[in-house]
CSV table of C-alpha atoms in Angstrom, one decimal:
chain,number,residue,atom,x,y,z
E,1,MET,CA,63.4,-141.9,-58.9
E,2,VAL,CA,63.0,-141.6,-55.6
E,3,THR,CA,62.3,-138.0,-54.5
E,4,LYS,CA,62.5,-136.2,-50.9
E,5,LYS,CA,60.6,-136.0,-48.7
E,6,ASN,CA,60.4,-132.9,-46.4
E,7,ILE,CA,59.1,-133.7,-42.7
E,8,LEU,CA,59.0,-130.9,-41.3
E,9,PRO,CA,60.8,-129.8,-38.1
E,10,THR,CA,59.8,-129.6,-34.3
E,11,ILE,CA,60.3,-126.5,-31.6
E,12,LYS,CA,60.5,-128.4,-28.0
E,13,THR,CA,59.3,-125.9,-25.0
E,14,GLU,CA,57.6,-125.1,-22.7
E,15,ASP,CA,53.9,-124.0,-23.7
E,16,THR,CA,53.0,-121.4,-20.4
E,17,LEU,CA,55.0,-119.1,-18.2
E,18,THR,CA,54.0,-117.5,-15.1
E,19,VAL,CA,56.9,-114.4,-13.9
E,20,ASN,CA,56.2,-111.4,-11.5
E,21,GLU,CA,56.5,-108.2,-13.2
E,22,ASN,CA,60.7,-107.3,-13.3
E,23,GLN,CA,61.2,-110.8,-12.8
E,24,GLU,CA,63.7,-112.0,-14.8
E,25,PHE,CA,62.8,-115.5,-16.7
E,26,THR,CA,65.1,-117.7,-18.9
E,27,LEU,CA,63.3,-120.2,-21.4
E,28,ALA,CA,65.7,-122.3,-23.3
E,29,VAL,CA,64.2,-123.3,-26.7
E,30,LYS,CA,65.1,-126.7,-28.5
E,31,ALA,CA,64.2,-127.0,-32.8
E,32,SER,CA,65.3,-130.3,-33.8
E,33,ASP,CA,64.7,-132.0,-37.7
E,34,GLU,CA,64.8,-135.7,-38.9
E,35,ASN,CA,66.4,-134.9,-41.9
E,36,ASN,CA,69.4,-133.2,-41.0
E,37,ASP,CA,68.2,-129.7,-42.3
E,38,PRO,CA,69.8,-127.0,-41.8
E,39,LEU,CA,67.7,-124.8,-38.9
E,40,THR,CA,66.9,-121.2,-38.3
E,41,LEU,CA,65.2,-121.3,-34.9
E,42,LYS,CA,63.5,-116.9,-34.2
E,43,LEU,CA,61.5,-115.5,-32.2
E,44,ARG,CA,59.2,-113.0,-33.4
E,45,ASN,CA,58.1,-109.7,-32.8
E,46,PRO,CA,59.7,-109.8,-29.3
E,47,PRO,CA,58.6,-108.0,-26.7
E,48,THR,CA,60.6,-105.2,-25.8
E,49,GLY,CA,63.9,-105.8,-23.6
E,50,ALA,CA,63.8,-109.3,-24.4
E,51,SER,CA,67.0,-110.7,-25.8
E,52,PHE,CA,67.0,-114.5,-27.9
E,53,LYS,CA,69.7,-115.7,-28.7
E,54,GLU,CA,71.7,-119.7,-29.4
E,55,GLY,CA,67.5,-120.3,-27.7
E,56,VAL,CA,68.3,-119.5,-24.9
E,57,LEU,CA,65.7,-116.3,-23.9
E,58,ILE,CA,65.7,-114.4,-21.8
E,59,TRP,CA,63.3,-111.6,-20.8
E,60,GLN,CA,62.4,-108.8,-17.5
E,61,PRO,CA,58.5,-107.9,-18.2
E,62,GLY,CA,58.4,-104.6,-16.7
E,63,TYR,CA,56.6,-103.1,-14.2
E,64,GLY,CA,53.2,-101.2,-15.8
E,65,SER,CA,52.9,-104.2,-17.8
E,66,VAL,CA,49.6,-105.2,-16.3
E,67,ILE,CA,46.8,-102.5,-15.4
E,68,ASN,CA,43.5,-105.1,-14.7
E,69,LYS,CA,43.9,-104.1,-10.5
E,70,THR,CA,42.4,-104.3,-8.0
E,71,ASP,CA,41.3,-103.5,-4.2
E,72,SER,CA,40.6,-107.1,-3.9
E,73,TRP,CA,42.0,-107.9,0.4
E,74,TRP,CA,43.6,-110.8,-1.4
E,75,ASN,CA,45.4,-109.7,-3.8
E,76,SER,CA,47.4,-107.9,-1.5
E,77,LEU,CA,47.5,-110.2,1.4
E,78,VAL,CA,49.3,-112.4,-1.2
E,79,GLY,CA,51.5,-110.2,-3.1
E,80,GLN,CA,53.2,-109.4,0.4
E,81,LEU,CA,56.0,-112.3,-1.2
E,82,SER,CA,57.0,-112.5,-4.3
E,83,TYR,CA,56.3,-116.4,-4.6
E,84,THR,CA,53.0,-116.0,-3.0
E,85,ASN,CA,52.2,-113.5,-5.6
E,86,LYS,CA,53.1,-115.2,-8.3
E,87,GLN,CA,50.2,-118.0,-7.3
E,88,PHE,CA,47.9,-116.3,-6.3
E,89,ASN,CA,48.0,-113.6,-6.9
E,90,SER,CA,44.6,-113.2,-9.6
E,91,GLU,CA,45.0,-109.9,-11.3
E,92,LYS,CA,47.8,-110.8,-14.5
E,93,ALA,CA,48.7,-110.3,-18.3
E,94,THR,CA,49.1,-112.5,-20.7
E,95,THR,CA,52.1,-111.7,-23.8
E,96,TRP,CA,52.2,-114.7,-26.6
E,97,LEU,CA,55.5,-115.8,-27.5
E,98,GLU,CA,55.7,-117.4,-30.8
E,99,PHE,CA,59.4,-119.0,-30.8
E,100,VAL,CA,59.7,-120.3,-35.5
E,101,ALA,CA,61.7,-122.3,-36.4
E,102,SER,CA,62.2,-123.4,-40.9
E,103,ASP,CA,64.3,-125.6,-42.5
E,104,GLY,CA,63.8,-123.4,-45.6
E,105,GLU,CA,60.7,-125.3,-46.7
E,106,ALA,CA,58.8,-124.1,-44.0
E,107,GLU,CA,58.1,-123.4,-41.0
E,108,VAL,CA,56.6,-124.3,-38.0
E,109,VAL,CA,55.4,-122.0,-35.5
E,110,HIS,CA,55.5,-122.4,-31.2
E,111,PRO,CA,53.9,-120.8,-29.1
E,112,VAL,CA,54.2,-120.1,-25.7
E,113,ARG,CA,51.4,-118.7,-23.6
E,114,VAL,CA,53.1,-116.1,-19.9
E,115,ASP,CA,51.4,-114.9,-17.3
E,116,ILE,CA,52.4,-111.7,-16.1
E,117,VAL,CA,51.2,-111.0,-12.7
E,118,ASN,CA,51.3,-107.8,-11.3
E,119,VAL,CA,53.6,-106.5,-8.7
E,120,ASN,CA,52.6,-103.7,-6.3
E,121,ARG,CA,55.2,-101.2,-6.3
E,122,ALA,CA,55.3,-99.0,-2.1
E,123,PRO,CA,54.9,-95.4,-2.5
E,124,GLN,CA,57.2,-92.8,-2.1
E,125,ILE,CA,58.2,-89.6,0.2
E,126,ILE,CA,59.8,-87.0,-2.0
E,127,ASP,CA,59.9,-84.2,0.1
E,128,TYR,CA,59.0,-83.5,3.6
E,129,LEU,CA,59.3,-79.8,5.7
E,130,PRO,CA,59.7,-78.6,8.3
E,131,GLU,CA,63.6,-80.5,9.0
E,132,LYS,CA,63.1,-84.0,10.6
E,133,GLU,CA,64.3,-82.4,13.8
E,134,ILE,CA,62.8,-78.7,14.9
E,135,THR,CA,61.7,-76.4,17.3
E,136,ALA,CA,59.1,-74.8,17.8
E,137,ALA,CA,57.2,-72.5,20.6
E,138,VAL,CA,54.1,-72.9,22.4
E,139,GLY,CA,51.3,-72.2,20.9
E,140,LYS,CA,53.3,-70.9,17.7
E,141,PRO,CA,51.4,-72.5,14.8
E,142,VAL,CA,53.8,-74.8,12.4
E,143,VAL,CA,52.8,-77.0,9.3
E,144,PHE,CA,53.4,-80.1,8.2
E,145,HIS,CA,53.8,-81.7,4.5
E,146,VAL,CA,54.3,-84.5,3.2
E,147,THR,CA,55.0,-84.8,-1.3
E,148,GLY,CA,53.6,-88.3,-1.4
E,149,LYS,CA,54.7,-90.4,-5.0
E,150,ASP,CA,53.8,-93.8,-6.9
E,151,LEU,CA,55.2,-95.4,-9.1
E,152,ASP,CA,52.9,-97.5,-9.9
E,153,GLY,CA,50.4,-94.1,-10.5
E,154,ASP,CA,47.7,-94.8,-6.9
E,155,ALA,CA,45.8,-92.5,-5.2
E,156,LEU,CA,47.0,-92.2,-1.9
E,157,THR,CA,45.6,-92.2,1.6
E,158,TYR,CA,48.5,-90.1,4.8
E,159,VAL,CA,47.4,-90.4,8.3
E,160,TRP,CA,48.5,-87.9,10.8
E,161,SER,CA,49.6,-89.6,14.3
E,162,PHE,CA,50.8,-86.8,17.4
E,163,SER,CA,49.7,-88.9,20.1
E,164,PHE,CA,48.1,-92.0,21.1
E,165,HIS,CA,45.5,-89.9,23.3
E,166,GLU,CA,44.9,-87.5,20.3
E,167,LEU,CA,42.4,-88.5,16.9
E,168,ARG,CA,44.0,-88.6,13.8
E,169,VAL,CA,43.3,-86.7,11.4
E,170,MET,CA,43.7,-88.0,7.1
E,171,GLY,CA,42.8,-87.2,4.0
E,172,THR,CA,45.4,-84.2,3.9
E,173,ASP,CA,49.0,-84.1,3.2
E,174,THR,CA,49.9,-81.2,5.5
E,175,VAL,CA,48.4,-80.4,9.1
E,176,GLU,CA,49.1,-76.7,10.8
E,177,ARG,CA,50.2,-77.9,14.1
E,178,THR,CA,49.0,-76.0,17.6
E,179,PHE,CA,51.8,-77.1,20.8
E,180,VAL,CA,50.6,-76.0,24.2
E,181,SER,CA,52.7,-77.7,26.2
E,182,SER,CA,56.6,-78.1,26.4
E,183,GLY,CA,59.0,-80.8,26.0
E,184,GLU,CA,59.6,-83.0,23.5
E,185,LYS,CA,56.7,-84.5,20.9
E,186,GLU,CA,56.7,-86.6,17.7
E,187,VAL,CA,53.9,-86.0,15.0
E,188,VAL,CA,54.0,-88.9,12.4
E,189,VAL,CA,52.2,-89.9,8.6
E,190,ALA,CA,51.7,-92.9,7.2
E,191,VAL,CA,51.7,-93.4,3.8
E,192,SER,CA,49.5,-95.6,2.1
E,193,ASP,CA,48.3,-97.2,-1.1
E,194,GLY,CA,46.0,-99.5,-0.3
E,195,ARG,CA,48.2,-102.2,0.6
E,196,ASN,CA,52.4,-100.8,1.5
E,197,THR,CA,53.2,-98.3,3.9
E,198,VAL,CA,55.9,-95.8,4.9
E,199,SER,CA,56.1,-93.3,6.9
E,200,GLU,CA,57.7,-89.7,8.2
E,201,LYS,CA,58.2,-89.1,11.0
E,202,TRP,CA,58.9,-85.6,13.2
E,203,THR,CA,60.3,-84.5,16.9
E,204,VAL,CA,59.6,-81.2,18.2
E,205,ASN,CA,61.2,-80.1,21.2
E,206,ILE,CA,58.3,-76.9,22.7
E,207,VAL,CA,60.0,-74.1,24.7
E,208,ASP,CA,58.3,-72.2,25.8
E,209,ASP,CA,60.2,-68.8,26.5
E,210,GLY,CA,56.8,-66.9,24.4
E,211,ARG,CA,59.6,-66.6,21.2
E,212,ASP,CA,58.8,-67.6,18.3
E,213,VAL,CA,61.3,-70.2,17.0
E,214,VAL,CA,61.6,-72.2,14.1
E,215,GLY,CA,63.9,-74.9,12.5
E,216,GLY,CA,66.1,-74.5,15.7
E,217,GLU,CA,66.7,-70.8,15.9
E,218,PRO,CA,65.7,-68.0,18.1
E,219,GLN,CA,63.4,-65.5,15.8
E,220,ARG,CA,61.1,-62.3,17.3
E,221,ASN,CA,58.1,-61.2,15.4
E,222,VAL,CA,58.9,-63.7,12.3
E,223,PRO,CA,55.3,-65.6,11.0
E,224,PHE,CA,55.8,-69.6,9.8
E,225,THR,CA,54.9,-70.0,5.7
E,226,ALA,CA,55.1,-73.5,4.1
E,227,ARG,CA,54.3,-74.0,1.1
E,228,VAL,CA,51.9,-76.3,0.5
E,229,TYR,CA,52.0,-79.1,-3.2
E,230,GLU,CA,49.2,-79.9,-4.6
């Protein structure tokens, strides 16, 4: 009597991968069996958003996969490019994928380590006031405000600039400016999360006619009001 000796199936795929947050990647997984037994190949506990069909994994790890962020200037530098970010950024999170091949008698598990690298998302300016082009009067205060948002939850800093020879105003999302001379002026605010910066610019036409002019239309005895968002 000759009895069959079962030989364990084998799985062939990568052992480790490194990907950026929000980078879609594919991974081919092949299973074989020397006994020519029919095999079942599956991914155990697939991560959210992953698809595994016919031996091919498709996955795009989302933003927020990495939470161990730092204030490293090096990570900020290499993070400017996708390639260098993946190669050199130390802000990572590790996920293990377990591929399982079964011949009906035995199972073989092949773990794959996926290192997900943090990708910084630039802050956004979702609202501002007043309009980008306005007319105002000499000696009358004008309030400028921006509402910033950071999808990564990073703290934002604000830097306001009025001209090259004036000091910049920092640390607030709202400023009040009184212009003392007529002409076309510019007001710029830069919003930064420490790595990326976005800006907003206003063009202000200052007139010296003794009237309170706001929003492009002359008005008499109407104070300028602004809602400040905290």
